[in-house]
């Protein structure tokens, strides 16, 4: 005769644990996906109805007439 392994059903607590962890994993992945696709408000400037992205503005160079700042070595 062949030895058949007897399959036992999962305990109820294990089933509940798997369901809860699956739901939490799904919610976390949805949160990460939505957070990655949304644009943060500090990336935009609004003025009188116009919305402008701040990362498109050129960097302001220091005024050459202003005293130069000291480097760490000079301090």
PDB file of C-alpha atoms in Angstrom:
ATOM      1  CA  UNK A   1       0.000   0.000   0.000  1.00  0.00           C
ATOM      2  CA  UNK A   2       1.057   3.534  -0.655  1.00  0.00           C
ATOM      3  CA  UNK A   3       1.474   5.894   2.262  1.00  0.00           C
ATOM      4  CA  UNK A   4      -0.745   8.907   1.735  1.00  0.00           C
ATOM      5  CA  UNK A   5       0.013  12.008   3.691  1.00  0.00           C
ATOM      6  CA  UNK A   6      -2.992  13.325   5.490  1.00  0.00           C
ATOM      7  CA  UNK A   7      -3.624  16.984   4.697  1.00  0.00           C
ATOM      8  CA  UNK A   8      -4.935  18.892   7.643  1.00  0.00           C
ATOM      9  CA  UNK A   9      -6.854  22.148   7.231  1.00  0.00           C
ATOM     10  CA  UNK A  10      -5.301  25.363   8.450  1.00  0.00           C
ATOM     11  CA  UNK A  11      -6.314  26.502  11.910  1.00  0.00           C
ATOM     12  CA  UNK A  12      -8.792  29.371  12.009  1.00  0.00           C
ATOM     13  CA  UNK A  13      -6.293  31.765  13.651  1.00  0.00           C
ATOM     14  CA  UNK A  14      -3.783  31.166  10.849  1.00  0.00           C
ATOM     15  CA  UNK A  15      -6.416  31.919   8.202  1.00  0.00           C
ATOM     16  CA  UNK A  16      -7.376  35.154   9.947  1.00  0.00           C
ATOM     17  CA  UNK A  17      -3.727  36.158  10.279  1.00  0.00           C
ATOM     18  CA  UNK A  18      -3.105  35.601   6.569  1.00  0.00           C
ATOM     19  CA  UNK A  19      -6.194  37.628   5.629  1.00  0.00           C
ATOM     20  CA  UNK A  20      -5.267  40.536   7.911  1.00  0.00           C
ATOM     21  CA  UNK A  21      -1.664  40.628   6.700  1.00  0.00           C
ATOM     22  CA  UNK A  22      -2.832  40.482   3.074  1.00  0.00           C
ATOM     23  CA  UNK A  23      -5.171  43.426   3.594  1.00  0.00           C
ATOM     24  CA  UNK A  24      -2.456  45.437   5.368  1.00  0.00           C
ATOM     25  CA  UNK A  25       0.024  44.703   2.577  1.00  0.00           C
ATOM     26  CA  UNK A  26      -2.514  45.791  -0.027  1.00  0.00           C
ATOM     27  CA  UNK A  27      -3.315  49.035   1.815  1.00  0.00           C
ATOM     28  CA  UNK A  28       0.378  49.825   2.280  1.00  0.00           C
ATOM     29  CA  UNK A  29       1.097  49.293  -1.412  1.00  0.00           C
ATOM     30  CA  UNK A  30      -1.847  51.521  -2.396  1.00  0.00           C
ATOM     31  CA  UNK A  31      -0.625  54.227  -0.017  1.00  0.00           C
ATOM     32  CA  UNK A  32       2.907  54.059  -1.444  1.00  0.00           C
ATOM     33  CA  UNK A  33       1.618  54.167  -5.014  1.00  0.00           C
ATOM     34  CA  UNK A  34      -0.613  57.170  -4.322  1.00  0.00           C
ATOM     35  CA  UNK A  35       2.105  58.973  -2.396  1.00  0.00           C
ATOM     36  CA  UNK A  36       4.580  58.474  -5.237  1.00  0.00           C
ATOM     37  CA  UNK A  37       2.178  59.868  -7.842  1.00  0.00           C
ATOM     38  CA  UNK A  38       0.991  62.939  -5.929  1.00  0.00           C
ATOM     39  CA  UNK A  39       2.847  66.227  -6.174  1.00  0.00           C
ATOM     40  CA  UNK A  40       3.727  67.939  -2.954  1.00  0.00           C
ATOM     41  CA  UNK A  41       2.402  71.492  -2.498  1.00  0.00           C
ATOM     42  CA  UNK A  42       5.836  72.992  -1.819  1.00  0.00           C
ATOM     43  CA  UNK A  43       6.809  72.185  -5.416  1.00  0.00           C
ATOM     44  CA  UNK A  44       4.378  74.808  -6.715  1.00  0.00           C
ATOM     45  CA  UNK A  45       3.889  78.558  -6.337  1.00  0.00           C
ATOM     46  CA  UNK A  46       0.498  80.127  -6.967  1.00  0.00           C
ATOM     47  CA  UNK A  47       0.115  83.785  -7.870  1.00  0.00           C
ATOM     48  CA  UNK A  48      -3.156  85.295  -8.966  1.00  0.00           C
ATOM     49  CA  UNK A  49      -4.524  82.159 -10.564  1.00  0.00           C
ATOM     50  CA  UNK A  50      -1.284  80.971 -12.158  1.00  0.00           C
ATOM     51  CA  UNK A  51       0.486  77.884 -10.894  1.00  0.00           C
ATOM     52  CA  UNK A  52       4.222  77.583 -11.444  1.00  0.00           C
ATOM     53  CA  UNK A  53       6.620  74.779 -10.654  1.00  0.00           C
ATOM     54  CA  UNK A  54       9.495  75.832  -8.416  1.00  0.00           C
ATOM     55  CA  UNK A  55      11.996  73.378  -9.858  1.00  0.00           C
ATOM     56  CA  UNK A  56      11.800  75.133 -13.235  1.00  0.00           C
ATOM     57  CA  UNK A  57      12.986  78.496 -11.907  1.00  0.00           C
ATOM     58  CA  UNK A  58      16.687  79.221 -12.409  1.00  0.00           C
ATOM     59  CA  UNK A  59      18.815  79.361  -9.308  1.00  0.00           C
ATOM     60  CA  UNK A  60      19.564  82.852  -8.026  1.00  0.00           C
ATOM     61  CA  UNK A  61      23.249  83.595  -8.153  1.00  0.00           C
ATOM     62  CA  UNK A  62      24.796  85.641  -5.358  1.00  0.00           C
ATOM     63  CA  UNK A  63      25.197  89.368  -5.967  1.00  0.00           C
ATOM     64  CA  UNK A  64      28.834  90.079  -6.973  1.00  0.00           C
ATOM     65  CA  UNK A  65      28.709  93.408  -5.084  1.00  0.00           C
ATOM     66  CA  UNK A  66      27.896  91.597  -1.850  1.00  0.00           C
ATOM     67  CA  UNK A  67      30.705  90.507   0.460  1.00  0.00           C
ATOM     68  CA  UNK A  68      31.811  86.986  -0.356  1.00  0.00           C
ATOM     69  CA  UNK A  69      30.971  84.385   2.220  1.00  0.00           C
ATOM     70  CA  UNK A  70      33.770  82.645   4.012  1.00  0.00           C
ATOM     71  CA  UNK A  71      34.483  79.024   3.347  1.00  0.00           C
ATOM     72  CA  UNK A  72      34.947  76.487   6.105  1.00  0.00           C
ATOM     73  CA  UNK A  73      38.733  76.638   5.672  1.00  0.00           C
ATOM     74  CA  UNK A  74      38.732  80.400   6.173  1.00  0.00           C
ATOM     75  CA  UNK A  75      36.813  80.176   9.432  1.00  0.00           C
TER      76      UNK A  75
END
